[in-house]
Coordinates of C-alpha atoms in Angstrom, one line a residue:
Chain S
X1 CA 15.6 23.0 -27.8
X2 CA 15.6 19.7 -26.0
X3 CA 13.0 17.1 -26.8
X4 CA 10.4 16.9 -24.1
X5 CA 8.8 13.4 -24.1
X6 CA 5.8 14.7 -22.2
X7 CA 4.8 16.9 -25.1
X8 CA 5.1 13.9 -27.5
X9 CA 3.1 11.6 -25.2
X10 CA 0.5 14.3 -24.6
X11 CA 0.2 15.2 -28.3
X12 CA -0.1 11.6 -29.5
X13 CA -2.7 10.7 -26.9
X14 CA -4.7 13.9 -27.5
X15 CA -4.8 13.2 -31.2
X16 CA -5.7 9.5 -30.7
X17 CA -8.4 10.5 -28.2
X18 CA -10.0 13.0 -30.6
X19 CA -9.9 10.5 -33.5
X20 CA -11.5 7.8 -31.3
X21 CA -14.2 10.2 -30.0
X22 CA -15.1 11.2 -33.5
X23 CA -15.2 7.6 -34.7
X24 CA -17.2 6.7 -31.7
X25 CA -19.8 9.4 -32.3
X26 CA -20.1 8.6 -36.0
X27 CA -20.0 4.8 -35.7
X28 CA -21.9 4.6 -32.4
X29 CA -19.4 2.3 -30.8
X30 CA -19.4 3.2 -27.1
X31 CA -16.0 1.6 -26.3
X32 CA -14.3 3.9 -28.9
X33 CA -16.0 6.9 -27.3
X34 CA -15.0 6.3 -23.7
X35 CA -11.5 5.1 -24.5
X36 CA -11.1 8.1 -26.7
X37 CA -12.3 10.4 -24.0
X38 CA -9.9 8.8 -21.5
X39 CA -7.0 9.1 -23.9
X40 CA -7.8 12.7 -24.7
X41 CA -7.9 13.6 -21.0
X42 CA -4.7 11.7 -20.3
X43 CA -3.0 13.5 -23.3
X44 CA -4.2 16.9 -22.1
X45 CA -2.9 16.2 -18.6
X46 CA 0.6 15.5 -20.0
X47 CA 0.5 18.6 -22.1
X48 CA -0.5 20.6 -19.1
X49 CA 2.3 19.1 -17.0
X50 CA 4.9 19.9 -19.8
X51 CA 3.5 23.5 -19.9
X52 CA 3.5 24.0 -16.1
X53 CA 6.9 22.6 -15.4
X54 CA 9.3 23.2 -18.3
X55 CA 12.6 21.4 -18.5
Chain W
X1 CA -7.3 -16.1 -37.4
X2 CA -7.4 -12.8 -39.1
X3 CA -8.3 -9.4 -37.5
X4 CA -10.8 -7.2 -39.4
X5 CA -8.4 -4.2 -39.7
X6 CA -9.6 -1.3 -41.7
X7 CA -8.2 1.9 -43.1
X8 CA -8.8 3.8 -39.8
X9 CA -6.8 1.2 -37.9
X10 CA -3.9 1.5 -40.3
X11 CA -4.0 5.2 -40.0
X12 CA -3.7 5.0 -36.2
X13 CA -0.7 2.6 -36.7
X14 CA 0.9 4.9 -39.2
X15 CA 0.6 8.0 -36.9
X16 CA 2.4 6.1 -34.2
X17 CA 5.4 5.2 -36.4
X18 CA 5.7 8.7 -37.8
X19 CA 6.0 9.8 -34.1
X20 CA 8.5 7.1 -33.4
X21 CA 10.8 8.1 -36.3
X22 CA 10.3 11.8 -35.4
X23 CA 11.7 11.0 -31.9
X24 CA 14.7 9.5 -33.6
X25 CA 15.4 12.6 -35.6
X26 CA 14.8 15.0 -32.7
X27 CA 17.1 12.9 -30.4
X28 CA 19.8 12.9 -33.0
X29 CA 20.5 16.6 -32.5
X30 CA 21.6 16.1 -28.9
X31 CA 24.3 13.6 -29.7
X32 CA 28.0 14.5 -29.7
X33 CA 29.6 12.3 -27.1
X34 CA 29.6 8.5 -26.3
X35 CA 27.6 9.2 -23.1
X36 CA 25.0 11.0 -25.3
X37 CA 24.7 8.0 -27.6
X38 CA 25.1 5.1 -25.2
X39 CA 23.6 6.6 -22.0
X40 CA 21.3 9.3 -23.3
X41 CA 23.7 11.9 -21.8
X42 CA 23.0 10.6 -18.3
X43 CA 20.4 13.3 -17.9
X44 CA 17.0 11.6 -17.6
X45 CA 14.6 11.9 -14.7
X46 CA 13.6 8.8 -12.8
X47 CA 10.0 8.6 -14.1
X48 CA 11.4 8.4 -17.7
X49 CA 14.1 5.8 -17.0
X50 CA 11.7 3.9 -14.7
X51 CA 9.0 3.5 -17.3
X52 CA 11.7 2.6 -19.9
X53 CA 13.0 0.0 -17.4
X54 CA 9.6 -1.7 -17.1
X55 CA 8.9 -1.2 -20.8
X56 CA 12.2 -2.8 -22.0
X57 CA 10.9 -6.0 -20.4
X58 CA 7.3 -5.5 -21.6
X59 CA 7.9 -7.0 -25.0
X60 CA 5.0 -8.5 -26.9
X61 CA 6.4 -12.0 -26.2
X62 CA 6.0 -11.1 -22.5
X63 CA 2.4 -9.8 -22.9
X64 CA 1.2 -12.6 -25.1
X65 CA 3.1 -15.1 -23.0
X66 CA 1.8 -13.9 -19.6
X67 CA -1.8 -13.9 -20.9
X68 CA -1.1 -17.5 -22.2
X69 CA 0.2 -18.4 -18.8
X70 CA -2.9 -16.9 -17.2
X71 CA -5.1 -19.1 -19.4
X72 CA -3.0 -22.2 -18.7
X73 CA -2.0 -21.8 -15.0
X74 CA -4.5 -19.2 -13.8
X75 CA -3.8 -16.8 -11.0
X76 CA -0.5 -18.4 -10.1
X77 CA 1.0 -16.5 -13.0
X78 CA 1.1 -13.4 -10.8
X79 CA 4.2 -15.0 -9.1
X80 CA 6.2 -13.9 -12.1
X81 CA 5.5 -10.3 -11.1
X82 CA 5.1 -10.1 -7.3
X83 CA 7.7 -12.7 -6.3
X84 CA 9.6 -13.0 -9.6
X85 CA 10.2 -9.3 -10.3
X86 CA 9.4 -6.7 -7.6
X87 CA 11.8 -7.9 -4.8
X88 CA 14.7 -8.0 -7.3
X89 CA 13.9 -4.6 -8.7
X90 CA 13.8 -3.1 -5.2
X91 CA 17.1 -4.8 -4.3
X92 CA 18.7 -3.5 -7.5
X93 CA 17.6 0.1 -6.7
X94 CA 18.5 0.1 -3.0
X95 CA 21.6 -2.1 -2.8
X96 CA 23.3 -2.5 -6.2
X97 CA 22.6 0.7 -8.1
X98 CA 24.9 3.0 -6.1
X99 CA 27.8 0.7 -7.1
X100 CA 26.8 0.6 -10.8
X101 CA 26.1 4.3 -11.1
X102 CA 28.8 5.9 -9.0
X103 CA 31.6 3.8 -10.6
X104 CA 30.6 5.7 -13.8
X105 CA 30.9 2.6 -15.9
X106 CA 29.0 2.4 -19.2
X107 CA 28.0 -1.2 -18.9
X108 CA 27.8 -4.3 -16.8
X109 CA 30.9 -5.9 -18.4
X110 CA 32.8 -2.7 -17.8
X111 CA 32.0 -3.0 -14.1
X112 CA 33.4 -6.6 -14.2
X113 CA 36.6 -5.3 -15.7
X114 CA 37.0 -2.8 -12.9
X115 CA 36.2 -5.2 -10.2
X116 CA 38.0 -8.2 -11.7
X117 CA 40.0 -8.1 -15.0
X118 CA 39.7 -7.6 -18.7
X119 CA 39.2 -11.4 -19.3
X120 CA 36.0 -11.4 -17.2
X121 CA 34.8 -8.3 -19.1
X122 CA 35.4 -10.1 -22.4
X123 CA 33.7 -13.3 -21.3
X124 CA 30.6 -11.5 -20.1
X125 CA 30.5 -9.1 -23.1
X126 CA 30.7 -11.9 -25.6
X127 CA 28.0 -13.9 -23.9
X128 CA 25.8 -10.9 -23.6
X129 CA 26.3 -9.7 -27.2
X130 CA 25.5 -13.1 -28.6
X131 CA 22.4 -13.5 -26.4
X132 CA 21.1 -10.1 -27.4
X133 CA 21.4 -10.8 -31.1
X134 CA 19.7 -14.1 -30.8
X135 CA 16.9 -12.7 -28.6
X136 CA 16.4 -9.8 -31.0
X137 CA 16.1 -12.3 -33.8
X138 CA 13.5 -14.4 -31.9
X139 CA 11.6 -11.2 -31.1
X140 CA 11.6 -10.2 -34.7
X141 CA 10.4 -13.7 -35.8
X142 CA 7.6 -13.7 -33.2
X143 CA 6.6 -10.3 -34.5
X144 CA 6.5 -11.5 -38.1
X145 CA 4.4 -14.5 -37.0
X146 CA 1.9 -12.3 -35.3
X147 CA 1.7 -9.9 -38.2
X148 CA 1.2 -12.8 -40.6
X149 CA -1.6 -14.3 -38.6
X150 CA -3.4 -11.1 -37.6
X151 CA -2.9 -8.8 -40.6
X152 CA -1.9 -11.2 -43.4
X153 CA 1.5 -9.6 -44.0
X154 CA 4.0 -11.9 -45.6
X155 CA 6.7 -13.0 -43.1
X156 CA 9.8 -11.6 -44.8
X157 CA 8.1 -8.2 -45.3
X158 CA 7.2 -7.7 -41.6
X159 CA 10.7 -8.8 -40.5
X160 CA 12.4 -6.3 -42.8
X161 CA 10.0 -3.4 -42.2
X162 CA 10.1 -3.6 -38.4
X163 CA 13.9 -4.2 -38.5
X164 CA 14.2 -1.0 -40.6
X165 CA 12.1 1.1 -38.2
X166 CA 14.1 -0.1 -35.1
X167 CA 17.4 0.5 -37.0
X168 CA 16.5 4.0 -38.0
X169 CA 15.5 5.3 -34.7
X170 CA 18.4 3.8 -32.7
X171 CA 21.1 4.7 -35.3
X172 CA 19.7 8.2 -35.3
X173 CA 19.1 8.9 -31.7
X174 CA 21.0 6.2 -29.8
X175 CA 19.7 5.3 -26.3
X176 CA 17.6 8.4 -25.9
X177 CA 15.4 7.5 -28.8
X178 CA 15.2 3.9 -27.5
X179 CA 14.2 5.1 -24.0
X180 CA 11.8 7.8 -25.2
X181 CA 10.1 5.3 -27.4
X182 CA 9.9 2.8 -24.6
X183 CA 8.1 5.4 -22.4
X184 CA 5.6 6.2 -25.2
X185 CA 5.1 2.5 -25.9
X186 CA 4.3 1.8 -22.3
X187 CA 1.3 4.1 -22.5
X188 CA 0.2 2.9 -25.9
X189 CA 0.2 -0.8 -24.7
X190 CA -1.9 0.1 -21.7
X191 CA -4.3 2.1 -24.0
X192 CA -4.8 -1.2 -25.8
X193 CA -4.8 -3.6 -22.9
X194 CA -7.0 -1.7 -20.4
X195 CA -10.1 -1.4 -22.7
X196 CA -9.5 -5.0 -23.7
X197 CA -9.6 -6.1 -20.0
X198 CA -12.6 -4.0 -19.2
X199 CA -14.6 -5.2 -22.2
X200 CA -13.6 -8.7 -21.5
X201 CA -14.8 -8.6 -17.9
X202 CA -18.0 -7.0 -19.0
X203 CA -18.6 -9.8 -21.4
X204 CA -18.1 -12.5 -18.8
X205 CA -20.1 -10.8 -16.0
X206 CA -17.5 -8.9 -14.1
X207 CA -15.0 -10.3 -11.6
X208 CA -17.6 -12.5 -9.9
X209 CA -18.8 -13.8 -13.3
X210 CA -15.2 -14.6 -14.3
X211 CA -14.5 -16.4 -11.0
X212 CA -17.7 -18.5 -11.4
X213 CA -16.8 -19.5 -14.9
X214 CA -13.2 -20.2 -14.1
X215 CA -14.4 -22.7 -11.4
X216 CA -16.4 -24.5 -14.1
X217 CA -13.5 -24.4 -16.6
X218 CA -10.7 -27.0 -17.1
X219 CA -8.6 -25.0 -14.6
X220 CA -11.2 -25.2 -11.8
X221 CA -11.0 -23.7 -8.4
X222 CA -7.2 -23.9 -8.5
X223 CA -7.1 -21.3 -11.2
X224 CA -8.2 -18.7 -8.7
X225 CA -5.4 -19.3 -6.1
X226 CA -1.7 -18.3 -5.9
X227 CA -0.2 -20.1 -2.9
X228 CA -2.9 -22.7 -2.2
X229 CA -1.6 -26.3 -2.7
X230 CA 1.9 -25.2 -3.5
X231 CA 3.1 -28.0 -1.4
X232 CA 1.1 -30.5 -3.4
X233 CA -0.8 -30.5 -6.7
X234 CA -1.3 -27.2 -8.4
X235 CA -1.6 -26.0 -12.0
X236 CA 2.1 -25.1 -12.4
X237 CA 3.3 -28.2 -10.6
X238 CA 5.6 -25.9 -8.8
X239 CA 6.6 -26.3 -5.1
X240 CA 6.5 -23.1 -3.0
X241 CA 10.3 -23.6 -2.3
X242 CA 10.9 -23.5 -6.0
X243 CA 8.7 -20.4 -6.4
X244 CA 10.4 -18.5 -3.6
X245 CA 14.0 -19.5 -4.1
X246 CA 14.1 -20.6 -7.8
X247 CA 11.8 -18.0 -9.3
X248 CA 11.9 -15.3 -6.6
X249 CA 15.6 -15.4 -5.8
X250 CA 17.9 -17.1 -8.4
X251 CA 16.1 -16.5 -11.6
X252 CA 14.6 -13.1 -10.9
X253 CA 17.6 -11.5 -9.1
X254 CA 19.8 -12.8 -11.9
X255 CA 17.7 -11.3 -14.6
X256 CA 16.7 -8.0 -13.1
X257 CA 20.0 -7.0 -11.4
X258 CA 22.6 -8.1 -14.0
X259 CA 20.9 -7.9 -17.4
X260 CA 22.5 -5.0 -19.0
X261 CA 19.6 -4.3 -21.3
X262 CA 17.7 -3.4 -18.1
X263 CA 20.5 -1.9 -16.1
X264 CA 21.4 0.4 -19.0
X265 CA 18.1 2.3 -18.5
X266 CA 19.1 3.2 -14.9
X267 CA 22.7 4.2 -15.9
X268 CA 21.2 6.8 -18.1
X269 CA 19.5 8.6 -15.2
X270 CA 20.5 12.1 -14.2
X271 CA 22.0 11.4 -10.8
X272 CA 22.5 8.6 -8.2
X273 CA 19.2 9.2 -6.7
X274 CA 17.3 8.9 -10.0
X275 CA 19.3 5.8 -10.9
X276 CA 18.3 4.2 -7.7
X277 CA 14.7 5.2 -8.2
X278 CA 14.6 3.8 -11.7
X279 CA 13.9 0.1 -10.9
X280 CA 11.8 1.1 -7.9
X281 CA 9.6 3.4 -10.0
X282 CA 9.3 0.5 -12.4
X283 CA 8.2 -1.8 -9.7
X284 CA 4.9 0.0 -9.2
X285 CA 3.5 -0.5 -12.7
X286 CA 5.0 -4.0 -12.7
X287 CA 2.7 -4.9 -9.7
X288 CA -0.4 -4.0 -11.7
X289 CA 0.5 -5.3 -15.1
X290 CA -0.9 -8.8 -14.3
X291 CA -4.3 -7.1 -14.1
X292 CA -4.2 -6.5 -17.8
X293 CA -2.4 -9.7 -18.8
X294 CA -3.5 -12.5 -16.5
X295 CA -7.1 -11.4 -16.3
X296 CA -7.5 -11.3 -20.1
X297 CA -5.9 -14.7 -20.2
X298 CA -8.6 -16.1 -17.8
X299 CA -11.3 -14.3 -19.8
X300 CA -10.1 -15.9 -23.0
X301 CA -10.0 -19.3 -21.2
X302 CA -13.7 -19.1 -20.3
X303 CA -14.8 -17.3 -23.5
X304 CA -13.2 -19.7 -26.0
X305 CA -13.9 -23.4 -25.5
X306 CA -10.9 -25.5 -26.2
X307 CA -8.3 -22.8 -25.9
X308 CA -4.9 -24.4 -25.7
X309 CA -6.2 -27.6 -27.3
X310 CA -5.8 -28.6 -30.9
X311 CA -5.2 -25.7 -33.2
X312 CA -5.8 -22.8 -30.8
X313 CA -2.7 -22.0 -28.8
X314 CA -2.7 -20.3 -25.4
X315 CA -0.6 -17.6 -27.1
X316 CA -3.7 -16.7 -29.1
X317 CA -5.6 -15.5 -26.0
X318 CA -5.0 -11.8 -26.5
X319 CA -5.3 -11.8 -30.3
X320 CA -8.6 -13.7 -30.1
X321 CA -10.0 -11.2 -27.5
X322 CA -8.9 -8.3 -29.7
X323 CA -10.8 -9.9 -32.6
X324 CA -14.0 -10.4 -30.7
X325 CA -14.1 -7.4 -28.4
X326 CA -12.5 -4.4 -30.0
X327 CA -14.3 -2.2 -32.6
X328 CA -12.2 -0.7 -35.4
X329 CA -10.4 2.3 -34.0
X330 CA -9.7 0.7 -30.7
X331 CA -8.4 -2.3 -32.6
X332 CA -5.9 -0.1 -34.4
X333 CA -4.6 1.2 -31.0
X334 CA -4.3 -2.4 -29.7
X335 CA -2.4 -3.6 -32.8
X336 CA -0.2 -0.5 -32.5
X337 CA 0.5 -1.4 -28.9
X338 CA 1.5 -5.0 -29.9
X339 CA 3.7 -3.8 -32.7
X340 CA 5.3 -1.1 -30.5
X341 CA 6.1 -3.6 -27.8
X342 CA 7.7 -6.0 -30.2
X343 CA 9.9 -3.2 -31.5
X344 CA 10.7 -1.9 -28.1
X345 CA 11.8 -5.3 -26.9
X346 CA 14.1 -5.6 -29.9
X347 CA 15.3 -2.0 -29.5
X348 CA 16.3 -2.8 -25.9
X349 CA 18.3 -5.8 -27.1
X350 CA 20.0 -3.8 -29.9
X351 CA 20.8 -0.8 -27.8
X352 CA 22.3 -3.1 -25.2
X353 CA 24.3 -4.9 -27.9
X354 CA 25.7 -1.8 -29.5
X355 CA 26.9 -0.4 -26.2
X356 CA 28.6 -3.6 -25.1
X357 CA 30.1 -4.2 -28.5
X358 CA 31.5 -0.7 -28.8
X359 CA 32.5 -0.2 -25.2
X360 CA 33.5 -3.7 -24.0
X361 CA 34.7 -5.5 -27.1
X362 CA 35.9 -2.9 -29.6
X363 CA 37.1 0.0 -27.4
X364 CA 38.4 -2.4 -24.7
X365 CA 40.1 -5.1 -26.7
X366 CA 40.4 -4.0 -30.4
X367 CA 40.9 -0.3 -31.1
X368 CA 41.7 1.6 -27.9
X369 CA 42.0 5.3 -27.1
X370 CA 40.2 7.0 -30.0
X371 CA 38.0 10.1 -29.6
X372 CA 34.3 10.1 -28.8
X373 CA 33.2 10.8 -32.4
X374 CA 35.0 7.6 -33.5
X375 CA 33.2 5.4 -31.0
X376 CA 29.8 7.0 -31.7
X377 CA 30.4 6.0 -35.3
X378 CA 31.4 2.5 -34.2
X379 CA 28.2 2.4 -32.2
X380 CA 26.1 3.3 -35.2
X381 CA 27.8 0.7 -37.3
X382 CA 27.4 -1.9 -34.6
X383 CA 23.6 -1.0 -34.6
X384 CA 23.4 -1.7 -38.3
X385 CA 25.4 -5.0 -38.0
X386 CA 23.4 -6.0 -34.9
X387 CA 20.0 -5.5 -36.7
X388 CA 21.3 -7.3 -39.8
X389 CA 22.4 -10.3 -37.6
X390 CA 19.0 -10.1 -35.9
X391 CA 17.2 -10.3 -39.2
X392 CA 19.4 -13.3 -40.1
X393 CA 18.6 -15.0 -36.8
X394 CA 14.9 -14.3 -37.5
X395 CA 15.0 -16.2 -40.8
X396 CA 17.0 -19.0 -39.1
X397 CA 14.3 -19.1 -36.4
X398 CA 11.7 -19.4 -39.1
X399 CA 13.3 -22.7 -40.1
X400 CA 14.4 -24.1 -36.8
X401 CA 11.9 -22.7 -34.3
X402 CA 12.6 -25.4 -31.7
X403 CA 16.3 -24.5 -31.5
X404 CA 15.5 -20.9 -30.9
X405 CA 13.1 -21.9 -28.1
X406 CA 15.8 -23.9 -26.5
X407 CA 18.3 -21.1 -26.7
X408 CA 15.9 -18.7 -25.2
X409 CA 15.2 -21.0 -22.3
X410 CA 19.0 -21.4 -21.9
X411 CA 19.6 -17.7 -21.8
X412 CA 17.0 -17.3 -19.1
X413 CA 19.3 -19.2 -16.7
X414 CA 22.5 -17.5 -17.9
X415 CA 22.0 -14.6 -15.5
X416 CA 21.9 -16.8 -12.4
X417 CA 25.7 -17.4 -12.3
X418 CA 26.3 -13.8 -13.1
X419 CA 24.2 -12.7 -10.2
X420 CA 26.2 -15.1 -7.9
X421 CA 29.4 -13.5 -9.1
X422 CA 28.0 -10.0 -8.4
X423 CA 26.8 -10.9 -5.0
X424 CA 30.3 -12.1 -4.0
X425 CA 32.0 -9.2 -5.9
X426 CA 30.1 -6.5 -4.0
X427 CA 30.2 -7.9 -0.5
X428 CA 33.6 -9.8 -0.3
X429 CA 36.6 -7.7 -1.0
X430 CA 38.9 -10.7 -0.8
X431 CA 37.4 -12.2 -4.0
X432 CA 40.1 -12.3 -6.6
X433 CA 40.1 -11.2 -10.2
X434 CA 40.5 -14.8 -11.5
X435 CA 37.8 -16.0 -9.2
X436 CA 35.5 -13.7 -11.1
X437 CA 36.4 -15.2 -14.4
X438 CA 36.4 -18.9 -13.5
X439 CA 33.3 -18.6 -11.3
X440 CA 31.4 -17.1 -14.1
X441 CA 32.7 -19.5 -16.7
X442 CA 32.1 -22.5 -14.5
X443 CA 28.6 -21.4 -13.5
X444 CA 27.6 -20.8 -17.1
X445 CA 28.9 -24.2 -18.2
X446 CA 26.9 -25.9 -15.4
X447 CA 23.8 -24.0 -16.6
X448 CA 24.3 -25.3 -20.1
X449 CA 25.1 -28.8 -18.9
X450 CA 22.0 -29.1 -16.7
X451 CA 19.8 -27.8 -19.6
X452 CA 21.3 -30.2 -22.1
X453 CA 21.0 -33.1 -19.7
X454 CA 17.3 -32.2 -19.1
X455 CA 16.5 -31.8 -22.8
X456 CA 18.2 -35.1 -23.7
X457 CA 16.2 -36.8 -20.9
X458 CA 19.2 -37.8 -18.8
X459 CA 17.9 -35.9 -15.8
X460 CA 14.2 -35.6 -15.1
X461 CA 13.2 -32.3 -13.4
X462 CA 9.5 -32.8 -14.1
X463 CA 8.3 -29.7 -15.9
X464 CA 10.1 -27.1 -18.0
X465 CA 9.6 -24.6 -15.1
X466 CA 11.2 -26.9 -12.5
X467 CA 14.1 -27.5 -14.9
X468 CA 14.8 -23.8 -15.1
X469 CA 14.6 -23.4 -11.3
X470 CA 17.0 -26.3 -10.8
X471 CA 19.3 -25.3 -13.7
X472 CA 19.6 -21.7 -12.4
X473 CA 20.0 -22.9 -8.8
X474 CA 22.8 -25.3 -9.7
X475 CA 24.6 -22.7 -11.8
X476 CA 24.3 -20.2 -8.9
X477 CA 25.7 -22.7 -6.4
X478 CA 28.6 -23.8 -8.6
X479 CA 29.5 -20.2 -9.4
X480 CA 29.8 -19.5 -5.7
X481 CA 31.8 -22.7 -5.0
X482 CA 34.3 -22.1 -7.8
X483 CA 34.7 -18.5 -7.0
X484 CA 35.4 -19.3 -3.3
X485 CA 37.9 -22.1 -4.2
X486 CA 39.8 -20.0 -6.8
X487 CA 39.9 -17.0 -4.4
X488 CA 41.9 -19.0 -1.9
X489 CA 44.6 -20.0 -4.4
X490 CA 45.0 -16.6 -6.1
X491 CA 46.1 -13.2 -5.0
X492 CA 43.4 -10.6 -4.1
X493 CA 43.4 -7.2 -5.8
X494 CA 44.9 -4.2 -3.9
X495 CA 42.2 -2.6 -1.8
X496 CA 42.9 0.8 -3.4
X497 CA 41.7 -0.6 -6.8
X498 CA 38.4 -1.7 -5.3
X499 CA 37.3 1.6 -3.8
X500 CA 33.7 2.4 -4.8
X501 CA 33.2 -1.2 -6.2
X502 CA 32.9 -3.2 -3.0
X503 CA 30.6 -2.7 0.0
X504 CA 32.4 -1.0 2.8
X505 CA 35.2 0.5 0.7
X506 CA 33.9 4.0 0.2
X507 CA 35.2 6.5 -2.2
X508 CA 35.0 10.2 -2.2
X509 CA 32.5 11.0 -5.0
X510 CA 31.0 14.4 -5.0
X511 CA 27.4 14.4 -3.8
X512 CA 25.2 14.7 -6.9
X513 CA 21.9 15.1 -5.1
X514 CA 19.5 17.6 -6.6
X515 CA 17.1 20.0 -4.9
X516 CA 14.0 18.0 -3.9
X517 CA 15.8 14.6 -3.7
X518 CA 15.3 14.6 0.1
X519 CA 11.5 14.5 -0.2
X520 CA 9.8 11.2 0.7
X521 CA 8.5 10.6 -2.8
X522 CA 12.1 10.6 -4.1
X523 CA 13.4 8.4 -1.3
X524 CA 14.5 5.0 -2.8
X525 CA 14.3 3.2 0.6
X526 CA 10.8 4.4 1.4
X527 CA 9.4 3.8 -2.1
X528 CA 11.2 0.5 -2.3
X529 CA 9.7 -0.8 0.9
X530 CA 6.4 0.5 -0.2
X531 CA 6.6 -1.6 -3.4
X532 CA 7.4 -4.7 -1.3
X533 CA 4.5 -4.1 1.0
X534 CA 2.1 -3.5 -1.9
X535 CA 3.2 -6.8 -3.5
X536 CA 2.5 -8.7 -0.3
X537 CA -0.8 -6.9 0.1
X538 CA -1.8 -7.9 -3.4
X539 CA -1.4 -11.5 -2.4
X540 CA -3.9 -10.8 0.3
X541 CA -6.5 -10.2 -2.4
X542 CA -5.8 -13.5 -4.2
X543 CA -4.2 -16.1 -2.0

C-alpha cells in the first residue's frame, strides 16, 4: 500500500485538535480551544478527502 | 529569554517527530530505483510538490528573518514575496519547467551537461554541493541557537539530535520522505503562525490599532508603505529600480529558477503538467505568507519597546510574541512548527546535495555505469556524509559566526550568473559548450570579487541590500558578456544534440497529459497569470 500523505496530515491535525480542545476546556484558555477546533476540522477534512478520492 | 514550555508542549513536539520518522519508514518500502530515491519516483501530484516547493524555502531562518525585516523595515518587506518570488516562480513554471522536466534530467547540473559539456556540469555541481553543506550547517547552528535560547537545550545536543532526525528520514525514504515532511511541516508552521498573528492583532487593537501604533513607532508612517518614497528616503534605503531589477529580476529569478534544492521538488512531479504547476501552486501560499510573518514583526515592534536596540535583536520578534501570547499547548504547536521548519530547510539542502553528489559528481565523473541499487546506496552514504559535514560546519559556525554570515550572503548572489547562463542556453541555440563553462565561471568570480570588495570597504554600495543587488547585477551582466564573447570564438554544438533543450528545437516526446489536465484549474498559464494579478492586487491594499 502506498503512503497517502493526506491521511498523515489529517490524522496528525485531528489528534492535535482534540488534544488542544481538551486542554482548552480543562485549562479555560480560549486560544487553545478555537485553534484546536480549527485544527480538528482541518484534519477531518483531509481525512474525508483521502477517503473520498483514493490514490 | 526562555519559553515556559511544559510537559504538554513537549508531548506535542514528540508526537510530531514520531510521525516524521514514521513517514521515513513508510516511504522506504517504495524505494528500488534511483528515480525512487532521488526523485520520489516521479509520481507526485502538483499540490504535494507545490507545497513542498514553498516549504523547502520556508525554513525557520526565513520565518524569523522575515518577521525581523517586518519589524525593521515595515511593510516594504512584502517586496521579498510579491516582487522577489512570485514572478520568478510563475516564469519557472510556464517557461522553464518544460525544458527541465521533459529532458528527463535528474538535476540542474545534469541539464548543464546535456546543454553544454561535462565540465560545466562539474563546475556547477561542486559549487552547489559545497553551498548546500555550508547552508545546512548554518541552518543547524541557527536551530541550536534558538533551542538554547527558547528551551535551554545545550548547543551540541540540539545540533546532534536534529541532525540525527533529518539523517534518519532522508536515508530511509529519500526525497519522498523529505517532500512528504515538507508538506506536513507547511501546515504545522501555519498552525503556529496563524493563531500567533490573530492573538497579536487582538492585543494591539486590530489592523487599525496596529497601523496607529506603527505611525507612533520608530518606523513611523513609512512602515505602512511599500512603494512610497522608493525614489528617495525609505526604511530599506532601496531605490525602486533596485527593487524591480535587482530583487525582482536578477536575485529572485536566479534563486527560484536555478536553485536545484527548489527545482528538484518539481522534477519529482508525476507529469509535465504537474511539474509546471509545482512553482505556480507554490506561488499562491507565498503571496499570503507575509500576512503571518510581516504582521507579527510589526506587532512585535509596537508591543516591545526597544526591539532591535541593545540586547533584543529583531530576530527575537517571533519568539517574544510566542512567549507573551501563546498558552501552553498552542506554544507546543508553535515550537514544533519552528523545529520542523529548521529541519525541513536542512532536509532540502541535504536531499539536493545527495542527488547532485551521486548523479553529477560520483556517477558522472568517478564510477560510471553501475546499476540503480549501487547508486541508491551511494546516495544513502552521501546523505550520511553530507549530514556529518553539516554538523561539522555548524560547530565551525558556532566559532566564526561572521564568516558564515558572509558566505551565506555570497551564496545568495551565486545564482545570478547561473540564471544568466540558463537564459542564454534556453533561447540561443548558437551558444557553445565552452561559453556555458566560462560564462558561469567568470560570472561567479565577479560575484565573489564584488562582494569581497564591498566587505573590505573598497567599493561602497551603501547598504548590504544594495550590495547584493549590485553584486548580482554585475555577475549577471559579466556572465552574459563572457558567454557571448566565447560563443563567437568557439564552435556551436550540432543542432541534433540540442533538441528538447533549447527553445524552438522541439523533440518528439510522448504526450504525458493525464485525464483532467485540460481543466482550467490545472492550466499553468491561467493559474500563473492569476498569481501575478493577485500579487499586483495585493499591492493595491498596501501601496
